Short mmCIF file of C-alpha atoms in Angstrom, two decimals:
data_model
loop_
_atom_site.label_atom_id
_atom_site.label_comp_id
_atom_site.label_asym_id
_atom_site.label_seq_id
_atom_site.Cartn_x
_atom_site.Cartn_y
_atom_site.Cartn_z
CA PHE A 1 0.00 0.00 0.00
CA PRO A 2 1.38 3.43 -0.86
CA MET A 3 1.59 5.67 2.19
CA ALA A 4 1.72 9.41 2.70
CA PHE A 5 1.96 11.50 5.84
CA VAL A 6 0.71 15.08 6.05
CA LEU A 7 3.18 16.99 8.22
CA GLY A 8 3.39 20.43 9.80
CA THR A 9 6.99 20.95 8.74
CA ARG A 10 7.97 24.51 7.80
CA SER A 11 11.04 25.35 5.71
CA THR A 12 12.71 27.01 8.72
CA ASP A 13 12.34 23.89 10.91
CA PRO A 14 15.61 22.12 11.73
CA ASN A 15 14.40 18.85 10.17
CA ALA A 16 13.08 20.44 6.95
CA GLY A 17 16.34 20.10 5.03
CA ASN A 18 15.67 20.51 1.31
CA GLN A 19 12.15 19.11 1.43
CA GLY A 20 9.57 20.36 -1.04
CA GLN A 21 5.79 20.26 -0.88
CA PHE A 22 6.11 16.54 -1.61
CA ALA A 23 9.20 14.70 -0.39
CA PRO A 24 9.89 10.96 -0.47
CA SER A 25 10.95 9.36 2.79
CA SER A 26 14.59 8.84 3.60
CA SER A 27 13.94 6.40 6.41
CA SER A 28 15.64 3.03 6.38
CA TYR A 29 13.56 1.66 9.26
CA MET A 30 10.08 2.34 7.80
CA PRO A 31 8.38 1.35 4.57
CA PRO A 32 8.68 3.97 1.82
CA PHE A 33 6.25 6.88 2.15
CA MET A 34 5.65 10.36 0.81
CA ARG A 35 5.92 13.42 3.04
CA VAL A 36 3.24 16.00 2.23
CA ASN A 37 4.20 19.47 3.53
CA PRO A 38 1.25 21.84 2.97
CA VAL A 39 2.54 24.59 5.33
CA LEU A 40 6.19 24.46 4.25
CA GLU A 41 6.35 28.17 3.35
CA TRP A 42 4.13 29.44 6.18
CA THR A 43 5.52 31.81 8.81
CA TYR A 44 4.91 31.44 12.52
CA GLY A 45 2.30 34.20 12.15
CA HIS A 46 0.50 32.30 9.37
CA VAL A 47 0.20 29.25 11.63
CA TRP A 48 -1.32 31.26 14.51
CA HIS A 49 -3.64 33.16 12.17
CA PHE A 50 -4.94 29.83 10.82
CA LEU A 51 -5.41 28.38 14.33
CA ARG A 52 -7.33 31.45 15.53
CA LEU A 53 -9.36 31.89 12.32
CA PHE A 54 -10.75 28.37 12.54
CA GLN A 55 -10.75 28.26 16.36
CA LEU A 56 -8.66 25.09 16.32
CA PRO A 57 -7.36 23.50 19.51
CA TYR A 58 -3.62 23.61 20.17
CA CYS A 59 -1.24 22.41 22.86
CA SER A 60 -1.58 24.55 26.01
CA LEU A 61 2.22 24.62 26.42
CA TYR A 62 2.25 27.42 23.84
CA ASP A 63 0.35 29.56 26.37
CA ASP A 64 3.14 28.85 28.86
CA GLY A 65 5.64 30.37 26.41
CA TYR A 66 6.99 27.19 24.79
CA THR A 67 7.51 27.31 21.04
CA SER A 68 8.94 23.84 20.53
CA LEU A 69 9.62 20.77 22.59
CA GLY A 70 12.93 18.96 22.70
CA THR A 71 14.52 17.32 25.71
CA THR A 72 14.41 18.36 29.35
CA LEU A 73 17.86 19.89 28.82
CA ASP A 74 17.10 22.11 25.82
CA THR A 75 13.40 23.00 26.10
CA MET A 76 12.89 26.48 27.49
CA PRO A 77 9.87 28.82 27.37
CA CYS A 78 10.14 32.22 25.74
CA PRO A 79 8.92 34.78 28.32
CA ALA A 80 7.72 37.14 25.56
CA LEU A 81 5.15 34.56 24.46
CA LEU A 82 3.50 33.89 27.83
CA ALA A 83 -0.28 34.15 27.59
CA GLY A 84 -1.80 36.92 29.65
CA ILE A 85 1.06 39.42 29.32
CA SER A 86 -1.38 41.79 27.59
CA ASN A 87 -5.13 42.25 27.46
CA ASN A 88 -5.42 40.84 23.96
CA ASP A 89 -4.87 37.39 22.54
CA ASP A 90 -2.26 38.48 20.00
CA HIS A 91 0.74 37.09 21.90
CA HIS A 92 1.33 34.66 19.04
CA ASP A 93 2.66 36.77 16.17
CA ASP A 94 5.11 36.76 13.28
CA HIS A 95 8.14 36.85 15.57
CA ASP A 96 10.08 33.65 15.97
CA HIS A 97 11.56 33.13 19.43
CA GLY A 98 14.16 30.51 20.18
CA ASN A 99 13.15 27.35 18.31
CA ALA A 100 9.87 28.81 17.09
CA ASN A 101 10.72 28.36 13.42
#
């Protein structure tokens, strides 16, 4: 069976490499599959606009200032992104902080 995975990879993500909108897998431990990257050229602001426009749920760690999750040694919140620092809900904007790409 042919397989494809729709991913949230953006071109500025560390694992994006030279991927295009459609990228074949490079995994040696999984069956061959196609990566589908519909948001590859989106900015951080585009992602948050989309989430708010369609009132989609998202991980609450973003409201605690986290922009990405790694290990317990390299995952740190960005204080500028903490929810509640202003009276509006525009704390998620076009600015990338830390690993927010």
